[in-house]
Coordinates of C-alpha atoms in Angstrom, one line a residue:
Chain T
X1 CA 11.4 -9.5 116.4
X2 CA 10.6 -6.4 114.5
X3 CA 13.4 -3.9 113.5
X4 CA 11.6 -1.5 115.8
X5 CA 12.1 -3.7 118.8
X6 CA 15.8 -4.3 117.9
X7 CA 16.3 -0.6 117.7
X8 CA 14.7 -0.2 121.2
X9 CA 16.8 -3.0 122.5
X10 CA 20.0 -1.3 121.3
X11 CA 18.9 2.0 122.6
X12 CA 18.1 0.5 126.0
X13 CA 21.5 -1.3 126.1
X14 CA 23.1 2.1 125.4
X15 CA 21.2 3.7 128.3
X16 CA 22.1 0.9 130.7
X17 CA 25.8 1.1 129.8
X18 CA 25.7 4.9 130.1
X19 CA 24.1 4.8 133.6
X20 CA 26.2 2.0 134.9
X21 CA 29.5 3.5 133.6
X22 CA 28.7 7.0 134.9
X23 CA 27.5 5.8 138.3
X24 CA 30.4 3.3 138.5
X25 CA 33.0 6.0 137.7
X26 CA 31.5 8.7 140.0
X27 CA 30.8 6.1 142.7
X28 CA 34.4 5.0 142.5
X29 CA 35.7 8.5 142.6
X30 CA 33.7 9.1 145.8
X31 CA 33.8 5.6 147.3
X32 CA 37.5 5.0 147.0
X33 CA 38.6 7.8 149.3
X34 CA 35.6 7.1 151.6
X35 CA 36.6 3.4 151.8
X36 CA 40.3 4.3 152.4
X37 CA 39.2 6.7 155.2
X38 CA 36.9 4.1 156.8
X39 CA 39.7 1.6 156.8
X40 CA 42.3 3.9 158.2
X41 CA 40.6 6.2 160.7
X42 CA 39.8 3.8 163.5
X43 CA 41.5 3.9 166.9
X44 CA 45.3 3.8 166.6
X45 CA 45.2 3.9 162.8
X46 CA 46.9 6.1 160.3
X47 CA 44.3 8.9 160.2
X48 CA 42.7 8.4 163.6
X49 CA 39.4 10.1 163.7
X50 CA 37.1 7.8 165.6
X51 CA 34.0 10.0 165.8
X52 CA 34.0 10.9 162.1
X53 CA 34.7 7.2 161.3
X54 CA 31.6 6.1 163.3
X55 CA 29.5 8.9 161.8
X56 CA 30.4 8.0 158.2
X57 CA 30.0 4.3 159.0
X58 CA 26.4 5.1 160.1
X59 CA 25.6 7.0 156.9
X60 CA 27.1 4.2 154.8
X61 CA 25.0 1.6 156.6
X62 CA 21.8 3.7 156.3
X63 CA 22.3 4.1 152.6
X64 CA 23.0 0.5 152.1
X65 CA 20.0 -0.7 154.1
X66 CA 17.5 1.4 152.1
X67 CA 16.0 -0.6 149.3
X68 CA 17.1 0.9 146.0
X69 CA 13.6 1.5 144.6
X70 CA 12.8 3.5 147.8
X71 CA 16.1 5.4 147.6
X72 CA 15.3 6.4 144.0
X73 CA 12.1 8.1 145.0
X74 CA 13.2 9.3 148.5
X75 CA 16.1 11.4 147.1
X76 CA 14.2 13.0 144.2
X77 CA 14.7 16.5 145.6
X78 CA 18.4 15.8 145.8
X79 CA 18.4 14.4 142.3
X80 CA 16.7 17.5 141.0
X81 CA 19.3 19.7 142.8
X82 CA 22.2 17.8 141.2
X83 CA 20.9 16.9 137.8
X84 CA 18.5 19.8 137.2
X85 CA 15.7 17.3 136.7
X86 CA 14.5 14.2 138.4
X87 CA 13.4 12.3 135.3
X88 CA 15.4 10.7 132.6
X89 CA 18.5 8.6 132.1
X90 CA 21.0 11.3 133.3
X91 CA 18.9 12.0 136.4
X92 CA 18.9 8.3 137.1
X93 CA 22.6 8.4 137.5
X94 CA 22.2 10.3 140.7
X95 CA 20.4 7.5 142.8
X96 CA 22.6 4.9 141.2
X97 CA 25.7 6.8 142.3
X98 CA 24.3 7.3 145.8
X99 CA 23.8 3.5 146.0
X100 CA 27.1 2.6 144.5
X101 CA 29.3 4.9 146.6
X102 CA 28.8 3.3 150.0
X103 CA 28.9 -0.2 148.4
X104 CA 32.3 0.6 146.8
X105 CA 33.5 2.2 150.1
X106 CA 32.8 -0.9 152.1
X107 CA 34.5 -3.1 149.5
X108 CA 37.6 -0.9 149.5
X109 CA 37.5 -0.8 153.3
X110 CA 37.3 -4.6 153.5
X111 CA 40.2 -5.0 151.0
X112 CA 42.4 -2.6 152.9
X113 CA 41.7 -4.2 156.2
X114 CA 43.1 -7.5 154.8
X115 CA 46.5 -5.9 154.3
X116 CA 49.1 -7.3 156.6
X117 CA 49.5 -4.8 159.5
X118 CA 53.2 -5.7 159.3
X119 CA 53.4 -4.0 155.9
X120 CA 52.0 -0.8 157.3
X121 CA 54.4 -1.0 160.2
X122 CA 57.3 -1.6 157.8
X123 CA 56.3 1.4 155.7
X124 CA 56.2 3.6 158.9
X125 CA 59.6 2.3 159.8
X126 CA 60.8 3.5 156.4
X127 CA 59.6 7.0 157.1
X128 CA 56.5 7.0 155.0
X129 CA 53.8 9.6 155.5
X130 CA 50.3 8.3 156.0
X131 CA 49.4 9.5 152.5
X132 CA 52.4 7.7 151.1
X133 CA 51.3 4.5 152.9
X134 CA 47.9 4.8 151.2
X135 CA 49.3 5.6 147.8
X136 CA 52.4 3.4 147.7
X137 CA 51.4 0.4 149.8
X138 CA 47.7 0.0 150.6
X139 CA 46.2 0.7 147.2
X140 CA 48.7 -1.2 145.1
X141 CA 48.6 -4.2 147.5
X142 CA 44.8 -4.3 147.4
X143 CA 44.5 -3.7 143.7
X144 CA 43.3 -7.2 142.8
X145 CA 40.6 -7.1 145.5
X146 CA 39.6 -3.6 144.4
X147 CA 39.2 -4.7 140.8
X148 CA 37.0 -7.7 141.8
X149 CA 35.0 -5.4 144.0
X150 CA 34.4 -2.9 141.3
X151 CA 33.4 -5.7 139.0
X152 CA 30.9 -6.8 141.6
X153 CA 29.7 -3.2 141.9
X154 CA 29.2 -3.0 138.1
X155 CA 27.1 -6.2 138.1
X156 CA 25.0 -4.8 141.0
X157 CA 24.5 -1.5 139.2
X158 CA 23.3 -3.4 136.1
X159 CA 20.7 -5.0 138.4
X160 CA 19.8 -1.7 140.0
X161 CA 19.5 0.1 136.7
X162 CA 16.4 -2.1 135.9
X163 CA 14.6 -0.1 138.6
X164 CA 15.2 3.4 137.4
X165 CA 12.4 3.0 134.9
X166 CA 10.4 4.2 137.8
X167 CA 11.8 7.7 137.2
X168 CA 12.0 7.4 133.4
X169 CA 15.6 6.3 133.4
X170 CA 15.1 3.9 130.6
X171 CA 17.6 1.0 130.1
X172 CA 17.2 -2.7 129.6
X173 CA 15.2 -3.4 132.7
X174 CA 12.7 -0.7 131.9
X175 CA 12.3 -2.1 128.3
X176 CA 11.7 -5.5 129.8
X177 CA 9.0 -4.2 132.2
X178 CA 7.2 -2.0 129.7
X179 CA 7.2 -4.1 126.6
X180 CA 7.9 -7.7 127.8
X181 CA 5.6 -7.5 130.9
X182 CA 3.0 -4.7 130.5
X183 CA 2.5 -5.3 126.7
X184 CA 2.7 -9.1 126.9
X185 CA 5.7 -9.4 124.6
X186 CA 7.5 -12.4 126.0
X187 CA 10.1 -12.4 123.1
X188 CA 11.1 -8.9 124.2
X189 CA 11.4 -10.1 127.8
X190 CA 13.5 -13.0 126.6
X191 CA 15.7 -10.8 124.5
X192 CA 16.3 -8.4 127.4
X193 CA 17.2 -11.2 129.8
X194 CA 19.6 -12.7 127.2
X195 CA 21.3 -9.3 126.7
X196 CA 21.6 -8.8 130.5
X197 CA 23.1 -12.2 131.0
X198 CA 25.6 -11.6 128.2
X199 CA 26.4 -8.2 129.6
X200 CA 27.0 -9.4 133.2
X201 CA 29.1 -12.3 131.8
X202 CA 31.3 -9.9 129.8
X203 CA 31.7 -7.5 132.7
X204 CA 32.6 -10.3 135.1
X205 CA 35.1 -12.0 132.8
X206 CA 36.8 -8.7 132.0
X207 CA 37.0 -8.0 135.8
X208 CA 38.4 -11.5 136.5
X209 CA 41.0 -11.1 133.8
X210 CA 42.2 -7.7 135.0
X211 CA 42.3 -8.9 138.6
X212 CA 44.4 -11.9 137.6
X213 CA 46.8 -9.8 135.7
X214 CA 47.4 -7.4 138.6
X215 CA 47.6 -10.1 141.2
X216 CA 51.3 -10.9 141.8
X217 CA 50.6 -13.1 144.9
X218 CA 49.9 -16.4 143.3
X219 CA 52.7 -16.8 140.9
X220 CA 54.6 -20.0 141.4
X221 CA 58.3 -19.9 141.7
Chain F
X1 CA 80.3 3.4 150.6
X2 CA 78.4 4.9 153.5
X3 CA 79.0 8.6 153.5
X4 CA 78.5 9.9 157.1
X5 CA 76.0 12.6 157.2
X6 CA 75.7 15.0 160.1
X7 CA 72.1 14.0 160.6
X8 CA 72.0 14.9 164.2
X9 CA 72.1 18.5 163.2
X10 CA 69.8 18.1 160.2
X11 CA 66.9 16.8 162.3
X12 CA 64.2 19.2 163.1
X13 CA 63.1 19.1 166.6
X14 CA 59.6 19.8 168.0
X15 CA 59.0 23.5 168.5
X16 CA 59.2 23.6 172.2
X17 CA 61.8 20.9 172.7
X18 CA 64.8 21.7 174.9
X19 CA 68.2 21.9 173.1
X20 CA 69.6 18.5 172.2
X21 CA 71.7 16.9 174.8
X22 CA 75.5 16.5 174.2
X23 CA 76.3 13.5 172.0
X24 CA 77.0 10.4 173.9
X25 CA 79.6 7.9 172.7
X26 CA 76.8 5.4 172.1
X27 CA 75.0 5.0 168.8
X28 CA 71.9 4.2 170.7
X29 CA 71.4 4.8 174.4
X30 CA 68.4 3.7 176.5
X31 CA 68.1 5.7 179.7
X32 CA 65.8 4.2 182.3
X33 CA 63.3 3.4 179.6
X34 CA 60.0 2.0 180.6
X35 CA 57.0 1.1 178.6
X36 CA 53.6 0.2 180.0
X37 CA 50.6 -0.8 177.9
X38 CA 47.4 0.6 179.3
X39 CA 44.9 -1.8 180.9
X40 CA 42.2 -3.1 178.5
X41 CA 38.9 -4.7 179.3
X42 CA 39.7 -7.9 181.1
X43 CA 43.5 -7.4 181.1
X44 CA 45.6 -5.6 183.6
X45 CA 48.2 -3.0 182.7
X46 CA 51.2 -4.6 181.2
X47 CA 54.8 -3.5 181.9
X48 CA 56.7 -4.4 178.8
X49 CA 59.9 -2.6 179.7
X50 CA 61.0 -1.7 183.2
X51 CA 63.8 0.9 183.5
X52 CA 66.0 -0.4 180.8
X53 CA 69.4 1.3 180.6
X54 CA 71.7 0.1 177.8
X55 CA 74.3 1.5 175.5
X56 CA 74.9 0.3 171.9
X57 CA 78.3 1.0 170.6
X58 CA 78.6 2.6 167.1
X59 CA 79.5 0.1 164.5
X60 CA 78.8 -2.9 166.7
X61 CA 76.4 -5.8 166.2
X62 CA 74.5 -5.9 169.4
X63 CA 72.1 -8.7 170.2
X64 CA 69.1 -8.5 172.5
X65 CA 68.0 -12.0 173.5
X66 CA 64.9 -13.0 175.5
X67 CA 62.0 -15.4 175.5
X68 CA 58.8 -14.3 173.8
X69 CA 57.0 -11.7 175.8
X70 CA 60.2 -10.6 177.5
X71 CA 59.9 -7.1 175.9
X72 CA 62.7 -7.3 173.4
X73 CA 60.5 -6.4 170.5
X74 CA 59.1 -3.4 172.2
X75 CA 62.6 -2.3 173.1
X76 CA 63.7 -2.5 169.5
X77 CA 60.7 -0.6 168.3
X78 CA 61.4 2.3 170.6
X79 CA 64.6 3.0 168.7
X80 CA 62.7 4.1 165.6
X81 CA 59.7 5.4 167.5
X82 CA 57.2 2.7 166.5
X83 CA 56.6 2.4 170.2
X84 CA 56.8 5.4 172.4
X85 CA 58.3 5.0 175.9
X86 CA 56.1 5.7 178.9
X87 CA 59.1 6.9 181.0
X88 CA 62.8 7.4 180.3
X89 CA 64.2 8.0 176.9
X90 CA 66.0 6.6 173.9
X91 CA 68.8 8.6 172.3
X92 CA 69.9 7.8 168.7
X93 CA 73.2 9.6 168.0
X94 CA 72.3 11.9 170.9
X95 CA 68.8 12.7 169.6
X96 CA 65.9 12.0 172.0
X97 CA 63.5 10.0 169.8
X98 CA 60.6 10.9 172.1
X99 CA 61.0 14.6 171.4
X100 CA 60.8 14.4 167.6
X101 CA 57.7 15.7 165.8
X102 CA 56.2 13.5 163.1
X103 CA 58.4 15.0 160.3
X104 CA 61.5 14.7 162.5
X105 CA 60.6 11.1 163.3
X106 CA 60.3 10.3 159.6
X107 CA 63.7 11.9 158.9
X108 CA 65.1 9.7 161.7
X109 CA 63.5 6.6 160.4
X110 CA 65.2 7.1 157.0
X111 CA 68.5 6.8 159.0
X112 CA 67.4 3.6 160.6
X113 CA 66.8 0.5 158.4
X114 CA 64.6 -2.3 159.7
X115 CA 64.2 -6.0 158.7
X116 CA 61.4 -8.2 159.9
X117 CA 60.8 -11.9 160.7
X118 CA 58.1 -12.1 158.0
X119 CA 60.0 -9.9 155.6
X120 CA 57.1 -7.4 155.1
X121 CA 57.7 -7.1 151.4
X122 CA 55.1 -5.7 149.0
X123 CA 53.6 -8.5 147.0
X124 CA 52.7 -6.1 144.3
X125 CA 56.2 -5.0 143.7
X126 CA 59.2 -6.7 142.1
X127 CA 62.5 -7.2 143.9
X128 CA 63.6 -3.9 142.3
X129 CA 60.4 -2.1 143.3
X130 CA 60.6 -3.3 146.9
X131 CA 64.1 -2.1 147.3
X132 CA 63.3 1.2 145.6
X133 CA 60.4 1.9 147.9
X134 CA 62.2 3.7 150.7
X135 CA 64.0 5.8 148.2
X136 CA 60.8 6.7 146.5
X137 CA 59.4 7.7 149.8
X138 CA 62.4 9.9 150.4
X139 CA 61.9 11.6 147.0
X140 CA 65.1 10.4 145.5
X141 CA 65.4 11.1 141.7
X142 CA 64.6 8.2 139.5
X143 CA 68.0 7.7 137.9
X144 CA 69.6 7.7 141.3
X145 CA 67.1 5.1 142.6
X146 CA 67.9 2.8 139.7
X147 CA 71.6 3.1 140.3
X148 CA 71.4 2.6 144.1
X149 CA 68.9 -0.3 143.8
X150 CA 71.1 -2.2 141.3
X151 CA 74.1 -1.7 143.6
X152 CA 72.1 -3.2 146.5
X153 CA 70.8 -6.1 144.4
X154 CA 74.4 -7.0 143.7
X155 CA 75.3 -6.6 147.3
X156 CA 72.7 -9.1 148.5
X157 CA 73.4 -11.4 145.6
X158 CA 70.0 -11.3 143.8
X159 CA 71.1 -9.9 140.4
X160 CA 69.2 -12.7 138.6
X161 CA 65.9 -11.9 140.5
X162 CA 65.7 -8.2 139.8
X163 CA 62.2 -8.4 138.1
X164 CA 60.8 -11.2 140.2
X165 CA 57.9 -10.8 142.6
X166 CA 58.1 -11.9 146.3
X167 CA 55.8 -14.9 145.6
X168 CA 58.5 -16.3 143.4
X169 CA 61.3 -16.1 146.0
X170 CA 62.4 -18.4 148.8
X171 CA 62.4 -17.2 152.4
X172 CA 66.1 -16.5 152.3
X173 CA 65.8 -14.5 149.1
X174 CA 62.9 -12.5 150.5
X175 CA 65.0 -11.6 153.6
X176 CA 67.9 -10.6 151.2
X177 CA 65.4 -8.2 149.6
X178 CA 64.4 -7.0 153.1
X179 CA 68.0 -6.3 153.9
X180 CA 68.6 -4.5 150.7
X181 CA 65.5 -2.4 151.2
X182 CA 66.6 -1.6 154.8
X183 CA 70.0 -0.4 153.5
X184 CA 68.6 1.6 150.6
X185 CA 68.7 5.0 152.3
X186 CA 72.2 4.3 153.7
X187 CA 71.1 4.1 157.3
X188 CA 73.5 4.4 160.2
X189 CA 71.5 1.9 162.2
X190 CA 70.0 -1.4 161.1
X191 CA 67.3 -3.0 163.3
X192 CA 66.6 -6.7 162.9
X193 CA 63.4 -8.0 164.4
X194 CA 63.9 -11.8 164.6
X195 CA 65.1 -11.7 161.0
X196 CA 66.1 -15.3 160.8
X197 CA 63.4 -16.9 163.0
X198 CA 61.3 -18.0 160.0
X199 CA 64.2 -19.5 158.1
X200 CA 65.8 -22.9 158.1
X201 CA 69.3 -23.3 159.7
X202 CA 71.2 -23.2 156.5
X203 CA 69.5 -20.0 155.3
X204 CA 69.8 -18.5 158.7
X205 CA 73.5 -19.0 158.4
X206 CA 73.8 -17.3 155.1
X207 CA 71.6 -14.3 156.2
X208 CA 73.7 -13.9 159.3
X209 CA 76.9 -14.0 157.2
X210 CA 75.4 -11.3 155.0
X211 CA 74.5 -9.1 158.0
X212 CA 78.0 -9.5 159.3
X213 CA 79.5 -8.7 155.9
X214 CA 77.4 -5.5 155.6
X215 CA 78.3 -4.5 159.1
X216 CA 82.0 -4.8 158.3
X217 CA 81.6 -3.1 154.9
X218 CA 79.5 -0.1 155.8
X219 CA 80.0 0.2 159.6
X220 CA 76.3 0.3 160.1
X221 CA 75.4 -0.3 163.8
X222 CA 73.3 -3.5 163.9
X223 CA 70.8 -4.1 166.7
X224 CA 69.1 -7.4 166.5
X225 CA 66.6 -9.2 168.7
X226 CA 66.3 -12.9 168.8
X227 CA 65.3 -15.8 171.0
X228 CA 68.1 -18.0 169.6
X229 CA 71.5 -17.9 171.3
X230 CA 72.9 -19.3 168.1
X231 CA 72.3 -16.0 166.4
X232 CA 74.1 -14.1 169.2
X233 CA 77.0 -16.6 169.0
X234 CA 77.4 -16.3 165.3
X235 CA 77.5 -12.6 164.7
X236 CA 77.1 -10.4 167.8
X237 CA 79.9 -8.4 169.5
X238 CA 77.8 -7.7 172.6
X239 CA 74.7 -9.1 174.0
X240 CA 71.9 -8.0 176.4
X241 CA 69.7 -10.6 178.0
X242 CA 66.2 -9.3 178.7
X243 CA 63.7 -11.0 181.0
X244 CA 60.3 -9.7 182.1
X245 CA 61.1 -6.2 180.7
X246 CA 64.4 -5.9 182.5
X247 CA 68.0 -6.2 181.2
X248 CA 69.4 -8.9 183.4
X249 CA 72.8 -9.3 181.9
X250 CA 74.9 -7.4 179.4
X251 CA 78.4 -7.6 178.1
X252 CA 80.8 -8.8 175.5
X253 CA 79.4 -12.0 173.9
X254 CA 82.5 -14.1 174.8
X255 CA 82.4 -13.0 178.4
X256 CA 78.7 -13.7 178.7
X257 CA 79.2 -17.2 177.2
X258 CA 82.1 -17.8 179.4
X259 CA 80.6 -16.5 182.6
X260 CA 76.8 -16.4 182.4
X261 CA 75.5 -14.9 185.7
X262 CA 71.8 -15.5 185.7
X263 CA 69.9 -18.8 185.3
X264 CA 68.2 -17.5 182.1
X265 CA 71.5 -16.6 180.5
X266 CA 72.9 -20.0 181.5
X267 CA 70.1 -21.8 179.8
X268 CA 70.4 -19.7 176.7
X269 CA 74.2 -20.3 176.7
X270 CA 73.6 -24.0 177.3
X271 CA 71.3 -24.3 174.3
X272 CA 74.2 -23.7 171.9
X273 CA 77.4 -24.6 173.7
X274 CA 76.8 -28.2 174.4
X275 CA 76.5 -27.4 178.1
X276 CA 72.9 -28.7 178.1
X277 CA 72.7 -32.2 179.6
X278 CA 70.9 -35.0 178.0
X279 CA 67.4 -34.9 179.4
X280 CA 67.3 -38.3 180.9
X281 CA 70.6 -37.6 182.6
X282 CA 69.5 -34.2 183.9
X283 CA 66.5 -35.8 185.5
X284 CA 68.7 -38.0 187.6
X285 CA 70.7 -35.0 189.0
X286 CA 70.1 -34.2 192.6
X287 CA 71.5 -31.2 194.6
X288 CA 72.1 -33.6 197.6
X289 CA 75.5 -35.2 197.7
X290 CA 74.4 -37.7 200.4
X291 CA 74.5 -41.2 199.1
X292 CA 75.6 -40.2 195.6
X293 CA 78.1 -42.2 193.7
X294 CA 79.2 -39.4 191.3
X295 CA 79.4 -35.7 191.2
X296 CA 78.7 -33.9 188.0
X297 CA 80.9 -30.9 187.0
X298 CA 80.9 -28.5 184.1
X299 CA 84.2 -27.3 182.9
X300 CA 84.2 -24.2 180.7
X301 CA 87.2 -23.8 178.4
X302 CA 87.9 -20.2 177.5
X303 CA 90.7 -17.9 176.7
X304 CA 94.3 -19.0 176.1
X305 CA 93.8 -22.3 177.9
X306 CA 90.7 -23.3 176.0
X307 CA 92.6 -26.0 174.4
X308 CA 94.6 -27.2 177.5
X309 CA 94.7 -31.0 178.0
X310 CA 92.8 -30.7 181.3
X311 CA 91.1 -34.1 181.3
X312 CA 94.2 -36.2 180.9
X313 CA 96.0 -34.2 183.5
X314 CA 93.1 -34.6 185.9
X315 CA 92.9 -38.3 185.4
X316 CA 96.7 -38.8 185.7
X317 CA 97.5 -36.5 188.6
X318 CA 94.4 -37.3 190.7
X319 CA 94.1 -40.9 189.7
X320 CA 90.3 -40.7 189.3
X321 CA 88.0 -42.1 186.7
X322 CA 86.4 -39.4 184.7
X323 CA 83.2 -40.0 182.7
X324 CA 82.4 -37.5 179.9
X325 CA 78.7 -36.7 179.9
X326 CA 78.5 -34.0 177.2
X327 CA 80.7 -31.5 175.6
X328 CA 81.4 -29.3 172.6
X329 CA 84.2 -27.1 171.4
X330 CA 83.3 -24.0 169.4
X331 CA 84.5 -20.6 168.4
X332 CA 82.8 -17.4 169.5
X333 CA 83.9 -14.3 167.8
X334 CA 86.8 -16.3 166.4
X335 CA 88.0 -17.3 169.9
X336 CA 87.9 -20.9 171.1
X337 CA 85.3 -21.8 173.5
X338 CA 84.5 -25.2 175.0
X339 CA 82.2 -26.8 177.4
X340 CA 82.6 -30.2 179.0
X341 CA 80.4 -31.9 181.5
X342 CA 82.1 -34.7 183.4
X343 CA 81.3 -37.0 186.3
X344 CA 83.8 -37.8 189.0
X345 CA 83.6 -40.0 192.1
X346 CA 81.4 -38.3 194.7
X347 CA 84.1 -37.6 197.3
X348 CA 84.6 -34.1 198.6
X349 CA 88.4 -34.3 198.4
X350 CA 88.3 -35.4 194.8
X351 CA 85.8 -32.7 193.8
X352 CA 87.9 -30.0 195.5
X353 CA 91.1 -31.3 193.8
X354 CA 89.4 -31.3 190.4
X355 CA 88.1 -27.8 190.8
X356 CA 91.5 -26.6 192.1
X357 CA 93.3 -28.2 189.2
X358 CA 90.9 -26.7 186.6
X359 CA 91.2 -23.3 188.2
X360 CA 95.0 -23.6 188.0
X361 CA 94.6 -23.4 184.2
X362 CA 92.6 -20.2 184.6
X363 CA 89.5 -22.2 183.7
X364 CA 86.3 -22.6 185.6
X365 CA 84.6 -25.7 187.0
X366 CA 81.1 -25.7 188.5
X367 CA 79.3 -28.5 190.4
X368 CA 76.0 -29.1 188.7
X369 CA 74.8 -31.9 191.0
X370 CA 75.1 -35.5 192.0
X371 CA 73.9 -38.8 190.7
X372 CA 73.3 -41.9 192.7

């Protein structure tokens, strides 16, 4: 492989990491409260708001059922509004975030719904406010599941990021398509695949390790 | 250690609430309290509580016993407002729980500790962290939390488990954490929701002893619900029996054990006093004296004559053969209490004489049935 290709590979890796990290962070910042709200606003729950819960649920489902490549082009006007441009790596963060947010929200929601209702009741009996219950009970208790869910999100985002080449987003997937496929350079394709596999492995083992560390459930006496 | 705070005056009431009623002598008073759960698809409306009226004396340990579905859990939960009554009201130190706004309810809940059958500990927090939680929620300064939690850890005997997580503790240890947590804010009332039902007999015993110790030490009013008469016998001062949402019997524990009035209470009492008959024997009992060879009587030994030599006197003075079927001598609230089931010849004059002689000691005898 020529030094030029290696330079391109490193550059693409940097773009992928940048897009995934940014979309993951912003997606978490938006998806976490959304997920908490979805899990706690049903009938008889802490922040009962049944209509809003249903409406947000519909939006989340709609976003999640749109294929990512279609989402990327469908929201171009929105992307331009937010990022000032619809082309490039930074602009690609917008559709990635739009895809990641409902994904994270559903993961957080599922995790919180697993919390023993007895724990919420005990907190209420202690005089906790609904916000205190979220902060002091629900989030700490679901931390291991949240860490694993965010790891899953990061891995999905790495996959999605391969498609943002369609709007000039760059990244590893884009390199693989343009050089490996369109220019018939199988060694580039192989290199891209190997780097992606290594990246996903690294993300997953890091996530697993953190989740294990924060999980206090499975310790033996 | 439990400084009495005038919390009745400190509690904010809902804006349009009438002035608080005069304080009653009871720590907790249920007044014609009813709770109905609305009908759901496929299920009719459920009446969980039906006009319950009951007083809980301050500083007492009061037990509410009933079978599952009797409404005891709902009754307990109305005390701290986890369930709202449909009709009637609950007064805690004279405060009508139903009139409190959310902030007032939270303030009240800090005055009422609660422990649970399945402990309800946070798996993500250590023993220390779990006990500290209610203090954190109340905004207690960190240094004071540390001091108070360590005091409680010592009180419940978990000094060596301070930094352990619930997953590393036994059931009994978890419930000790639950008790310490419930006491953290120095409550005036401690609610126990089947706190020993998930524990083995030995652990149950130690947890009950701890509750009793804490009651004596701090004067906290304890209200516990259970389906086990053993729990009532061990630590309660007074008891209320609940069935189908109604209180069917209340009173001093000793009195209820000595003179259970309803069938349900009788069977609860029988479950721990040895008054229960062996099953094979009970099956042979008939209410019909005709053609029977023996009449079965239960003699209840209570009060000063609980230890009177009744059987030998019966045998000698009436010259009858007495067969002992079942029996047990126990102490309830430190007072002797015995239960003896005997069979005597099925002759009316004999039975009457036995009953009369037993009564002459101030004890009670009751005909259970006859066997052929």
